[in-house]
Coordinates of C-alpha atoms in Angstrom, one line a residue:
Chain A
M1480 CA 0.0 0.0 0.0
M1481 CA 2.8 2.3 1.0
G1482 CA 4.1 2.1 -2.5
D1483 CA 0.8 3.2 -4.0
Y1484 CA 0.7 6.3 -1.8
I1485 CA 4.2 7.3 -2.8
L1486 CA 3.4 6.6 -6.5
E1487 CA 0.5 9.0 -6.5
I1488 CA 2.5 11.7 -4.7
A1489 CA 5.3 11.2 -7.3
Y1490 CA 2.7 11.7 -10.0
L1491 CA 1.5 14.9 -8.3
I1492 CA 5.1 16.2 -8.1
A1493 CA 5.6 15.3 -11.8
S1494 CA 2.4 17.1 -12.8
V1495 CA 3.4 20.3 -10.8
L1496 CA 6.9 20.2 -12.4
Y1497 CA 5.4 20.0 -16.0
I1498 CA 3.1 23.0 -15.3
L1499 CA 5.9 25.0 -13.7
G1500 CA 8.3 24.0 -16.5
L1501 CA 5.9 25.0 -19.2
K1502 CA 5.2 28.3 -17.5
M1503 CA 8.9 29.1 -17.1
M1504 CA 9.4 28.2 -20.8
S1505 CA 7.2 31.1 -21.7
G1506 CA 9.8 33.7 -20.6
P1507 CA 13.2 34.0 -22.3
K1508 CA 15.2 34.2 -19.0
T1509 CA 13.6 31.2 -17.3
A1510 CA 13.0 29.1 -20.4
R1511 CA 16.0 26.8 -20.1
S1512 CA 15.6 25.9 -16.5
G1513 CA 11.9 25.5 -17.2
N1514 CA 12.7 22.8 -19.7
L1515 CA 15.0 21.1 -17.2
W1516 CA 12.3 21.2 -14.5
A1517 CA 9.8 19.5 -16.9
A1518 CA 12.4 16.9 -17.7
A1519 CA 12.9 16.3 -14.0
G1520 CA 9.2 15.8 -13.6
M1521 CA 9.3 13.3 -16.4
T1522 CA 12.1 11.4 -14.8
V1523 CA 10.2 11.3 -11.5
A1524 CA 7.1 9.9 -13.2
I1525 CA 9.1 7.2 -15.2
I1526 CA 11.2 6.0 -12.2
A1527 CA 8.2 5.9 -9.9
T1528 CA 6.1 3.9 -12.4
I1529 CA 8.8 1.3 -12.9
F1530 CA 9.4 0.6 -9.2
L1531 CA 6.1 1.5 -7.5
Y1532 CA 3.3 0.6 -10.0
T1533 CA 1.1 -2.3 -8.9
D1534 CA -1.9 -3.8 -10.7
E1535 CA -5.3 -4.6 -9.1
S1536 CA -4.0 -7.7 -7.4
G1537 CA -1.0 -5.9 -6.0
N1538 CA 1.7 -7.4 -8.4
H1539 CA 4.6 -5.2 -9.3
L1540 CA 5.6 -4.8 -12.9
H1541 CA 7.6 -7.6 -14.5
N1542 CA 9.7 -7.7 -17.6
L1543 CA 11.9 -5.0 -16.0
P1544 CA 15.0 -5.9 -18.0
W1545 CA 13.1 -5.4 -21.2
I1546 CA 11.8 -2.1 -20.0
G1547 CA 15.2 -1.0 -19.0
A1548 CA 16.7 -2.1 -22.3
G1549 CA 13.9 -0.2 -24.2
I1550 CA 14.6 3.0 -22.3
A1551 CA 18.3 2.6 -22.7
I1552 CA 18.0 2.2 -26.5
G1553 CA 15.5 5.0 -26.9
S1554 CA 17.7 7.3 -24.8
V1555 CA 20.8 6.7 -26.7
I1556 CA 19.2 7.1 -30.1
G1557 CA 17.2 10.1 -29.0
W1558 CA 20.2 11.8 -27.5
I1559 CA 22.4 11.2 -30.5
I1560 CA 19.8 12.5 -33.0
A1561 CA 18.9 15.5 -30.9
K1562 CA 22.6 16.4 -30.4
R1563 CA 23.6 16.0 -34.0
V1564 CA 20.7 17.7 -35.8
E1565 CA 21.4 21.0 -37.5
M1566 CA 19.5 23.9 -36.2
T1567 CA 17.9 24.4 -39.6
A1568 CA 16.4 20.9 -39.4
M1569 CA 14.6 21.7 -36.1
P1570 CA 11.0 21.7 -37.4
Q1571 CA 11.3 18.2 -38.9
M1572 CA 12.9 17.0 -35.7
V1573 CA 10.0 18.2 -33.6
S1574 CA 7.7 16.5 -36.1
L1575 CA 9.7 13.2 -35.9
F1576 CA 9.7 13.0 -32.1
N1577 CA 6.0 13.9 -32.1
G1578 CA 5.3 11.0 -34.4
M1579 CA 7.2 8.7 -32.0
G1580 CA 4.9 9.7 -29.2
G1581 CA 1.9 9.2 -31.4
A1582 CA 3.1 5.7 -32.4
C1583 CA 3.7 4.9 -28.7
A1584 CA 0.1 5.9 -27.8
A1585 CA -1.3 3.8 -30.7
I1586 CA 0.7 0.7 -29.7
I1587 CA -0.7 0.9 -26.2
G1588 CA -4.2 0.8 -27.6
L1589 CA -3.2 -2.2 -29.8
I1590 CA -2.0 -4.2 -26.9
E1591 CA -4.8 -3.2 -24.5
F1592 CA -7.9 -3.7 -26.7
P1593 CA -8.0 -7.5 -26.7
H1594 CA -8.4 -7.5 -22.9
Y1595 CA -11.6 -5.5 -23.1
L1596 CA -13.1 -6.3 -26.5
H1597 CA -15.4 -9.1 -25.4
N1598 CA -16.2 -8.1 -21.8
G1599 CA -15.4 -4.5 -21.6
D1600 CA -17.7 -1.6 -20.9
W1601 CA -18.1 0.8 -23.7
L1602 CA -16.3 3.6 -21.9
I1603 CA -13.0 1.8 -21.5
L1604 CA -13.2 0.6 -25.2
A1605 CA -14.0 4.1 -26.4
T1606 CA -10.9 5.4 -24.4
I1607 CA -8.7 2.8 -25.9
F1608 CA -9.9 3.4 -29.5
A1609 CA -9.6 7.2 -29.1
G1610 CA -6.0 6.8 -28.1
L1611 CA -5.4 4.3 -30.9
V1612 CA -7.0 6.5 -33.6
I1613 CA -5.5 9.9 -32.5
G1614 CA -2.1 8.3 -31.9
S1615 CA -2.1 6.7 -35.4
V1616 CA -3.3 9.9 -37.1
S1617 CA -0.6 11.8 -35.3
F1618 CA 2.1 9.3 -36.2
A1619 CA 1.3 9.0 -39.9
G1620 CA 0.8 12.7 -40.2
S1621 CA 4.0 13.6 -38.5
M1622 CA 5.9 11.2 -40.7
V1623 CA 4.6 12.8 -43.8
A1624 CA 5.3 16.3 -42.3
F1625 CA 8.8 15.1 -41.5
L1626 CA 9.4 13.8 -45.1
K1627 CA 8.0 17.0 -46.5
L1628 CA 10.1 19.4 -44.4
N1629 CA 13.2 17.2 -44.9
G1630 CA 12.8 17.5 -48.6
N1631 CA 12.2 13.8 -49.3
L1632 CA 8.7 14.6 -50.4
N1633 CA 8.6 17.9 -52.3
K1634 CA 5.2 17.9 -54.0
D1635 CA 1.9 18.7 -52.4
I1636 CA 0.1 15.7 -53.6
R1637 CA -3.7 16.2 -54.0
L1638 CA -5.9 13.4 -54.9
P1639 CA -8.9 14.4 -56.9
F1640 CA -11.7 15.4 -54.5
Y1641 CA -9.3 15.0 -51.6
N1642 CA -11.6 17.1 -49.4
I1643 CA -14.5 14.7 -49.9
I1644 CA -12.2 11.6 -49.5
N1645 CA -10.7 13.0 -46.3
T1646 CA -14.1 13.9 -44.8
L1647 CA -15.5 10.5 -45.7
L1648 CA -12.5 8.9 -44.0
I1649 CA -13.2 10.8 -40.8
V1650 CA -16.8 9.8 -40.9
V1651 CA -16.1 6.2 -41.5
T1652 CA -13.3 6.1 -38.8
L1653 CA -15.6 7.7 -36.3
G1654 CA -18.5 5.5 -37.2
L1655 CA -16.3 2.4 -36.9
T1656 CA -15.0 3.6 -33.5
V1657 CA -18.5 4.0 -32.2
C1658 CA -19.6 0.6 -33.5
L1659 CA -16.6 -1.2 -32.0
A1660 CA -16.8 0.6 -28.6
G1661 CA -20.6 0.0 -28.4
G1662 CA -20.1 -3.7 -29.1
H1663 CA -22.2 -3.6 -32.2
I1664 CA -19.8 -5.7 -34.3
H1665 CA -20.1 -9.3 -33.4
S1666 CA -18.3 -11.1 -36.1
N1667 CA -14.5 -11.0 -35.8
P1668 CA -14.2 -7.6 -34.1
E1669 CA -10.4 -8.0 -33.9
L1670 CA -10.2 -7.7 -37.6
W1671 CA -12.2 -4.5 -37.5
V1672 CA -9.9 -3.0 -35.0
Y1673 CA -7.0 -3.5 -37.4
M1674 CA -9.2 -1.9 -40.1
L1675 CA -9.6 1.0 -37.7
L1676 CA -5.9 1.3 -37.4
G1677 CA -5.4 1.2 -41.1
L1678 CA -8.1 3.9 -41.6
S1679 CA -6.5 6.1 -39.0
L1680 CA -3.0 5.8 -40.6
A1681 CA -4.5 6.4 -44.1
Y1682 CA -6.3 9.5 -42.7
G1683 CA -3.1 10.8 -41.1
I1684 CA -1.2 10.5 -44.4
L1685 CA -4.0 12.0 -46.6
F1686 CA -4.6 14.8 -44.1
V1687 CA -1.0 16.1 -44.3
L1688 CA -0.2 15.2 -48.0
P1689 CA -2.2 18.1 -49.6
I1690 CA -1.1 20.7 -47.1
G1691 CA 1.7 22.7 -48.5
G1692 CA 4.2 25.3 -47.9
A1693 CA 3.7 27.9 -45.3
D1694 CA 1.1 25.9 -43.5
M1695 CA 3.4 23.2 -42.3
P1696 CA 4.2 24.7 -38.9
V1697 CA 0.5 24.9 -38.1
V1698 CA 0.1 21.3 -39.0
I1699 CA 3.0 20.2 -36.7
S1700 CA 1.6 22.2 -33.9
L1701 CA -1.8 20.6 -34.4
L1702 CA -0.3 17.1 -34.5
N1703 CA 1.6 18.0 -31.4
S1704 CA -1.7 18.7 -29.6
F1705 CA -3.2 15.5 -31.1
T1706 CA -0.4 13.4 -29.4
G1707 CA -1.1 15.3 -26.2
M1708 CA -4.7 14.2 -26.4
A1709 CA -3.7 10.6 -27.2
A1710 CA -1.5 10.6 -24.1
A1711 CA -4.4 12.0 -22.1
F1712 CA -6.7 9.1 -23.2
G1713 CA -4.0 6.8 -22.0
G1714 CA -4.2 8.6 -18.7
F1715 CA -8.0 8.0 -18.5
L1716 CA -7.4 4.3 -19.3
Y1717 CA -5.0 3.7 -16.5
G1718 CA -6.4 6.4 -14.1
N1719 CA -2.9 7.8 -14.3
M1720 CA -2.7 11.4 -13.2
A1721 CA 0.8 12.1 -14.7
M1722 CA -0.4 11.1 -18.1
L1723 CA -3.7 12.9 -17.8
T1724 CA -2.3 16.3 -16.7
G1725 CA 0.7 16.1 -19.0
G1726 CA -1.4 15.1 -22.0
I1727 CA -4.2 17.6 -21.5
L1728 CA -1.8 20.4 -20.8
V1729 CA 0.0 19.8 -24.1
G1730 CA -3.3 19.1 -25.9
S1731 CA -4.8 22.5 -24.9
A1732 CA -1.5 24.5 -25.1
G1733 CA -0.8 23.0 -28.5
T1734 CA -4.3 23.9 -29.8
I1735 CA -3.9 27.5 -28.6
L1736 CA -0.4 27.7 -30.1
T1737 CA -1.9 26.4 -33.4
V1738 CA -4.5 29.2 -33.3
V1739 CA -1.9 31.8 -32.5
M1740 CA 0.2 30.7 -35.5
C1741 CA -2.9 30.8 -37.7
N1742 CA -3.6 34.3 -36.6
A1743 CA -0.1 35.4 -37.3
M1744 CA -0.6 34.3 -40.9
N1745 CA -4.2 35.6 -41.0
R1746 CA -5.4 32.1 -42.0
S1747 CA -8.2 30.2 -40.3
L1748 CA -7.6 26.7 -39.1
T1749 CA -10.3 25.3 -41.4
A1750 CA -8.6 27.1 -44.3
V1751 CA -5.4 25.3 -43.5
I1752 CA -7.0 21.9 -43.2
F1753 CA -9.5 22.1 -46.0
G1754 CA -8.2 24.9 -48.3
A1755 CA -5.6 24.2 -50.8
F1756 CA -2.7 26.7 -50.5
G1757 CA -1.2 28.1 -53.6
T1758 CA -3.5 26.6 -56.2
G1759 CA -6.1 28.9 -57.8
G1760 CA -4.3 32.3 -57.6
A1761 CA -0.9 30.8 -58.5
T1762 CA -2.0 29.5 -61.8
A1763 CA -3.7 32.8 -62.6
T1764 CA -0.5 34.7 -62.0
A1765 CA 1.5 32.3 -64.0
A1766 CA -0.9 32.5 -66.9
S1767 CA -1.0 36.3 -67.0
G1768 CA 2.8 36.7 -66.4
E1769 CA 4.6 37.4 -69.6
Q1770 CA 8.4 37.9 -69.2
K1771 CA 8.6 40.6 -66.6
S1772 CA 11.9 42.5 -66.3
Y1773 CA 14.0 42.8 -63.1
K1774 CA 17.3 44.5 -62.2
Q1775 CA 20.3 42.6 -61.1
T1776 CA 23.1 43.8 -58.8
N1777 CA 26.4 42.4 -57.7
P1778 CA 28.3 42.3 -54.4
S1779 CA 30.6 45.2 -55.1
D1780 CA 27.8 47.6 -56.0
L1781 CA 25.8 46.4 -53.1
A1782 CA 28.8 46.9 -50.7
V1783 CA 29.1 50.6 -51.8
L1784 CA 25.3 51.1 -51.4
L1785 CA 25.4 49.5 -47.9
N1786 CA 28.5 51.4 -46.8
Y1787 CA 27.0 54.8 -47.4
S1788 CA 23.6 54.0 -46.0
S1789 CA 22.5 55.2 -42.5
K1790 CA 20.0 52.5 -41.8
V1791 CA 19.8 48.9 -43.1
I1792 CA 17.2 46.3 -42.2
I1793 CA 17.9 42.6 -42.9
V1794 CA 14.9 40.3 -43.6
P1795 CA 16.1 36.7 -43.0
G1796 CA 14.3 33.8 -44.4
Y1797 CA 14.6 30.1 -44.9
G1798 CA 17.1 30.5 -47.7
L1799 CA 19.5 32.0 -45.2
A1800 CA 19.0 29.1 -42.9
V1801 CA 19.5 26.5 -45.6
A1802 CA 22.7 28.2 -46.7
Q1803 CA 23.9 28.2 -43.1
A1804 CA 24.7 31.9 -43.6
Q1805 CA 23.7 33.2 -40.2
H1806 CA 27.3 33.6 -39.1
V1807 CA 28.3 35.6 -42.2
V1808 CA 25.2 37.8 -41.7
H1809 CA 26.3 38.5 -38.2
E1810 CA 29.8 39.4 -39.4
M1811 CA 28.4 41.7 -42.0
E1812 CA 26.1 43.3 -39.4
Q1813 CA 29.1 44.0 -37.1
L1814 CA 31.2 45.4 -40.0
L1815 CA 28.4 47.8 -41.0
E1816 CA 27.8 48.8 -37.4
S1817 CA 31.5 49.6 -37.0
R1818 CA 31.1 52.1 -39.9
G1819 CA 28.1 53.8 -38.2
V1820 CA 25.3 52.1 -40.1
E1821 CA 22.3 51.2 -38.0
V1822 CA 21.4 47.5 -38.6
K1823 CA 18.3 45.7 -37.5
Y1824 CA 16.7 42.3 -38.3
A1825 CA 13.0 42.2 -39.2
I1826 CA 11.5 39.0 -38.0
H1827 CA 8.2 37.9 -39.6
P1828 CA 6.2 35.7 -37.2
V1829 CA 6.5 32.8 -39.5
A1830 CA 9.9 33.4 -41.1
G1831 CA 11.7 30.2 -41.7
R1832 CA 9.5 27.2 -41.2
M1833 CA 8.2 27.8 -37.7
P1834 CA 7.4 30.8 -35.5
G1835 CA 10.6 31.7 -33.7
H1836 CA 12.7 29.6 -36.0
M1837 CA 14.7 32.6 -37.3
N1838 CA 15.3 33.8 -33.8
V1839 CA 16.8 30.5 -32.8
L1840 CA 19.1 30.5 -35.8
L1841 CA 20.3 34.0 -35.4
A1842 CA 20.8 33.5 -31.7
E1843 CA 23.0 30.6 -32.7
S1844 CA 25.3 33.0 -34.4
N1845 CA 25.3 35.4 -31.4
V1846 CA 23.2 38.1 -32.9
E1847 CA 22.0 40.3 -30.1
Y1848 CA 18.5 39.8 -28.9
D1849 CA 17.6 43.6 -29.1
K1850 CA 18.5 43.7 -32.8
L1851 CA 15.7 41.2 -33.7
V1852 CA 12.6 43.3 -34.2
E1853 CA 9.1 41.8 -34.7
M1854 CA 6.8 42.6 -37.6
E1855 CA 4.5 45.1 -35.9
D1856 CA 7.4 47.2 -34.5
V1857 CA 9.5 47.2 -37.6
N1858 CA 6.9 47.9 -40.3
P1859 CA 6.7 51.7 -39.6
E1860 CA 10.5 51.8 -39.8
F1861 CA 10.8 50.7 -43.4
A1862 CA 9.9 54.2 -44.7
T1863 CA 13.0 55.7 -43.1
T1864 CA 15.3 52.8 -44.2
D1865 CA 17.9 53.2 -46.9
V1866 CA 18.4 49.6 -47.8
V1867 CA 16.4 46.4 -47.0
L1868 CA 18.3 43.3 -47.6
V1869 CA 16.0 40.3 -48.1
L1870 CA 18.0 37.1 -47.6
G1871 CA 16.2 34.0 -48.8
A1872 CA 12.8 35.2 -47.7
N1873 CA 10.0 35.4 -50.3
D1874 CA 6.3 35.0 -49.3
V1875 CA 6.6 37.1 -46.2
V1876 CA 7.6 40.1 -48.3
N1877 CA 5.2 39.5 -51.1
P1878 CA 3.1 42.7 -51.7
A1879 CA 0.3 40.6 -53.3
A1880 CA -0.8 39.8 -49.7
K1881 CA -1.9 43.4 -49.4
E1882 CA -2.7 44.3 -53.0
D1883 CA -4.1 41.3 -54.9
P1884 CA -7.4 39.9 -53.5
S1885 CA -7.1 36.9 -55.9
S1886 CA -3.8 35.8 -54.4
P1887 CA -3.8 32.8 -52.1
I1888 CA -1.8 34.7 -49.5
Y1889 CA -4.1 37.7 -49.7
G1890 CA -4.6 39.0 -46.1
M1891 CA -1.5 37.6 -44.6
P1892 CA 0.4 40.3 -42.7
I1893 CA 3.7 40.9 -44.4
L1894 CA 6.8 43.0 -43.9
N1895 CA 6.4 46.3 -45.9
V1896 CA 9.8 46.2 -47.4
E1897 CA 8.7 48.1 -50.5
D1898 CA 8.5 51.3 -48.4
A1899 CA 12.2 51.5 -48.2
K1900 CA 14.4 53.5 -50.6
H1901 CA 16.1 50.3 -51.9
T1902 CA 15.3 46.7 -51.7
V1903 CA 17.9 44.1 -52.5
V1904 CA 16.7 40.5 -52.7
N1905 CA 19.1 37.6 -52.4
K1906 CA 17.8 34.4 -53.9
R1907 CA 19.3 31.5 -55.8
S1908 CA 17.0 32.0 -58.8
M1909 CA 13.7 33.7 -59.8
S1910 CA 11.8 30.6 -58.7
V1911 CA 8.7 30.9 -56.5
G1912 CA 8.7 30.7 -52.7
Y1913 CA 7.3 28.0 -50.4
A1914 CA 3.7 29.1 -51.0
G1915 CA 4.3 28.5 -54.7
I1916 CA 3.4 31.9 -56.0
D1917 CA 5.2 34.6 -58.0
N1918 CA 6.4 37.7 -56.1
D1919 CA 5.7 41.1 -57.8
L1920 CA 8.3 42.7 -55.4
F1921 CA 11.2 41.4 -57.6
Y1922 CA 10.0 43.4 -60.6
R1923 CA 9.6 46.8 -58.9
D1924 CA 11.8 49.8 -59.8
K1925 CA 13.3 50.0 -56.3
T1926 CA 14.2 46.4 -56.2
S1927 CA 17.4 44.7 -57.4
M1928 CA 18.2 41.1 -57.3
L1929 CA 21.4 39.5 -56.0
F1930 CA 21.5 36.0 -57.2
G1931 CA 23.4 33.1 -55.6
D1932 CA 23.6 31.0 -52.5
A1933 CA 23.2 33.3 -49.5
K1934 CA 26.4 32.2 -47.8
K1935 CA 28.5 32.6 -50.9
A1936 CA 26.9 36.0 -51.8
L1937 CA 27.3 37.3 -48.3
T1938 CA 30.9 36.2 -48.0
E1939 CA 31.7 38.1 -51.2
L1940 CA 29.8 41.1 -49.9
V1941 CA 31.7 41.1 -46.6
A1942 CA 35.0 40.9 -48.6
E1943 CA 34.0 43.9 -50.7
L1944 CA 32.9 45.8 -47.6
K1945 CA 36.3 45.2 -46.0
S1946 CA 38.1 46.5 -49.0
L1947 CA 36.2 49.8 -49.1
Chain P
M1315 CA -30.2 11.6 -19.1
E1316 CA -29.8 10.3 -15.6
Q1317 CA -27.1 7.9 -16.7
L1318 CA -25.2 10.8 -18.1
L1319 CA -25.5 12.8 -14.9
A1320 CA -24.6 9.8 -12.8
F1321 CA -21.5 9.3 -15.0
A1322 CA -20.5 12.9 -14.5
Y1323 CA -21.1 12.6 -10.8
E1324 CA -18.9 9.5 -10.5
H1325 CA -16.0 11.0 -12.4
M1326 CA -16.3 14.5 -11.0
D1327 CA -12.6 14.7 -9.9
M1328 CA -11.5 13.7 -13.4
I1329 CA -13.7 16.3 -15.0
Y1330 CA -12.3 19.0 -12.6
I1331 CA -8.7 18.0 -13.6
V1332 CA -9.5 18.0 -17.3
I1333 CA -11.2 21.4 -17.3
L1334 CA -8.5 23.0 -15.1
S1335 CA -5.7 21.5 -17.1
I1336 CA -7.2 22.9 -20.3
I1337 CA -7.5 26.4 -18.9
L1338 CA -4.0 26.2 -17.5
G1339 CA -2.6 25.1 -20.9
I1340 CA -4.3 28.1 -22.6
E1341 CA -3.2 30.6 -19.9
V1342 CA 0.4 29.4 -20.1
I1343 CA 0.7 29.8 -23.9
E1344 CA -1.2 33.1 -24.3
S1345 CA 1.5 35.2 -22.8
V1346 CA 4.4 33.7 -24.8
P1347 CA 6.4 36.0 -27.2
A1348 CA 6.6 34.7 -30.7
V1349 CA 10.3 34.3 -30.3
L1350 CA 9.8 31.4 -28.0
H1351 CA 7.1 29.6 -30.0
T1352 CA 9.5 27.0 -31.5
P1353 CA 11.2 26.1 -28.3
L1354 CA 7.9 26.0 -26.5
M1355 CA 6.3 23.7 -29.1
S1356 CA 9.4 21.5 -28.8
G1357 CA 9.1 21.5 -25.0
A1358 CA 5.4 20.7 -25.1
N1359 CA 6.3 17.9 -27.5
A1360 CA 8.7 16.4 -25.0
I1361 CA 6.0 16.6 -22.2
H1362 CA 3.5 14.6 -24.1
G1363 CA 6.2 11.9 -24.1
V1364 CA 4.7 11.1 -20.7
V1365 CA 2.8 8.5 -22.8
I1366 CA 5.9 6.4 -22.1
V1367 CA 4.4 5.8 -18.6
G1368 CA 1.6 3.9 -20.3
A1369 CA 4.1 2.0 -22.4
I1370 CA 5.9 0.9 -19.3
I1371 CA 2.7 -0.2 -17.7
V1372 CA 1.7 -2.2 -20.8
M1373 CA 5.1 -3.8 -21.0
G1374 CA 5.3 -4.6 -17.3
T1375 CA 1.9 -6.2 -17.1
A1376 CA 2.1 -8.2 -20.3
S1377 CA 2.3 -12.0 -19.6
P1378 CA 5.7 -13.4 -20.5
D1379 CA 4.2 -15.9 -23.0
N1380 CA 2.4 -13.2 -25.0
I1381 CA 5.2 -12.6 -27.6
I1382 CA 3.3 -10.1 -29.7
A1383 CA 2.4 -7.9 -26.7
L1384 CA 6.0 -8.1 -25.5
I1385 CA 7.4 -7.1 -28.9
L1386 CA 4.9 -4.3 -29.4
G1387 CA 5.4 -3.1 -25.8
F1388 CA 9.2 -3.1 -26.2
L1389 CA 8.8 -1.0 -29.3
A1390 CA 6.4 1.4 -27.5
V1391 CA 8.9 1.9 -24.7
I1392 CA 11.7 2.7 -27.2
L1393 CA 9.5 5.1 -29.2
G1394 CA 8.2 6.8 -26.1
T1395 CA 11.7 7.3 -24.7
L1396 CA 12.8 8.7 -28.1
N1397 CA 10.0 11.3 -27.8
V1398 CA 11.0 12.2 -24.2
V1399 CA 14.8 12.3 -24.5
G1400 CA 14.9 13.7 -28.0
G1401 CA 12.3 16.3 -27.2
F1402 CA 14.0 17.6 -24.0
V1403 CA 17.5 17.5 -25.5
V1404 CA 16.5 19.4 -28.7
T1405 CA 14.6 22.0 -26.6
D1406 CA 17.6 22.4 -24.3
R1407 CA 19.9 23.0 -27.4
M1408 CA 17.5 25.7 -28.7
L1409 CA 17.2 27.5 -25.4
D1410 CA 20.9 27.3 -24.8
M1411 CA 21.4 29.7 -27.7
F1412 CA 19.2 32.3 -26.1
K1413 CA 21.2 32.1 -23.0
K1414 CA 24.5 33.2 -24.5
K1415 CA 23.5 36.7 -25.4
P1416 CA 23.6 38.5 -22.1
A1417 CA 27.2 37.3 -21.7
K1418 CA 28.1 38.7 -25.1
K1419 CA 26.7 42.2 -24.3
D1420 CA 29.1 44.7 -23.0

C-alpha cells in the first residue's frame, strides 16, 4: 500500500513540475531551466512507475530488464539524433519526435484492446480506441510532415476530390470507432480494430499530404496537440494522473499555439486543413505573367550602397537558414555597425519554417536579442530605411498579400519592405517561394536582385565591404 | 439523461482535472512572445512523451508468453523514450542559444 501512496505523490510532483516548467518556458530568461524542470518531472514519473506501480492484485511490474533495455535504446538514439541535428532541421525533428509519441500511444491501444473487447464496458473501449485513432493519425501525419520538411517529399500531392475523400475517411473512422466501442460488431471484431488502425493511418497521411508550404508549422503544432490528447486518453485508461495532466496540458497548449500561429498568418484553421494553399491564384498569375523584367546587382555595387547608408534592415528567411549563412550575416552586421550604419533584423512571425525559427538560428550566431525586431514594431520603420536586404525570404515580403485579392496569400500580414528606398533581394533564382506563387516585389523599380547562394553571396559582400 | 449525470457525478474529480488543465494550458501559452514559440512547441512535444508511462505499464503487465504484446510493448517503450529524451535535449539546445546573449553584451 505504502508504494501506492508514494506513486500517487510522485505523479503529483511530476504534474506540478510540468506545469511550472511549461510556465517558465514562456519567458526568455527562465526558459532553459523550465525545460529542465519539466524533464525532471518526467524522470520522477518514469522511475516511480517502474518501481512502484502495482496492478489490481498488487503485483509489481515484471519484464523489468526489457523495460530498462527499451529505455536505454531510446535514450541513446534520441540523445544522438537530438545532439547531431542541424538547427535548420529543427522543425522536422519536432515532427519526428512527435510521431514517435503518437506511435507509442497507438501501440498501447493495440495491446490493450483484446483484454476488453469481449467483456469491456463501452467507456474503456472508447478510451482505448480514441488513443489508438488519434495516436495513429498523429504518427502517420507527423511522418509525412517530416518527409516534406526534410525535402524527401517535395510535392503537395492532392488526390482528386481529396476534401471529400478525407471527410469520408473521418466519418467512416468515427463510425467504426462508435460501433466497435458499443459492441455492435459481433463477427470478428479484432479484424475490424485493425481496419480502424489502417483507416487512421491512411487519414493521417491523406490529411497532411495536400497541405503545403507555409502551413506546415501549423500542422506540426496541431499534430503535437493530437499526441497530447492521445496521451491523455492513456491517462484515462489507467487512471494515471501524470499522463492525464501532461497530456491535456499539451493538448490545450498545442491547440492554442496552433490558433496563435494561424492568426499570425491571417489564416483560419479550417482554411489550413480544407483549403488548398497556392492553387487557384498561383495558376492565374503564371498564366498572365509574360516575361517581366528585373534589375540585377552584384556584391561590389551592393557593398558601396550599404556602406553609405545610414539604416539597413535585414529580412532573414529560410534561404538563409538552408545556406547556413547566419554567421556571415552577423559578421556583415558588425562590420556595418562599426562604420556607423544602423542595422536591424526584421523577423516575420512565420519566417523560416516555424514561428521563432529565425530567432533560434540568429541566436546561434550570437546576434543580439535587441536587434531582432518583430513585424508590428519594424513595419513603420521601413519608410525611413535606406536599404532592405531580403535574404532568402519570399512569401513574407510579397506585396500581393496586401494588393491582390485573388492571391492565395491575400490578407497575410507581411513586412512592408517596398516602403524602403532600396530593396535588395538575395535568392538562388527567380523561382517561387514556399507558397508556390510569384512575387511582384522582384520586378519593382526600387528592387534589385542579388543571385546566388546566401552564404556565398554574403561572403563576397563582406570581402567587398572590407576592401572599401 | 440520468445515466449521463450519474457518469459525470462518478467522475467529477477527473472532470475537474480536465477542465482546469485545459484552462492552464491556454493561460500558459497566451503570454508567450513569438520568439519562444518554436522552443515552447518543442518543450510541449517532450512533455506529451509522458505516454511512455503507459508503455511501461503495458510492457510490465504483459504476460511473459504473449510474444506479440512483448514485442509491441518493447517498441512502444523505445518510441516513447525517443519522444521524451529527443524532445527535451532538442529543446535544451535551442534554449541554450538564447542564454549566450547577455554574456556577449558589454
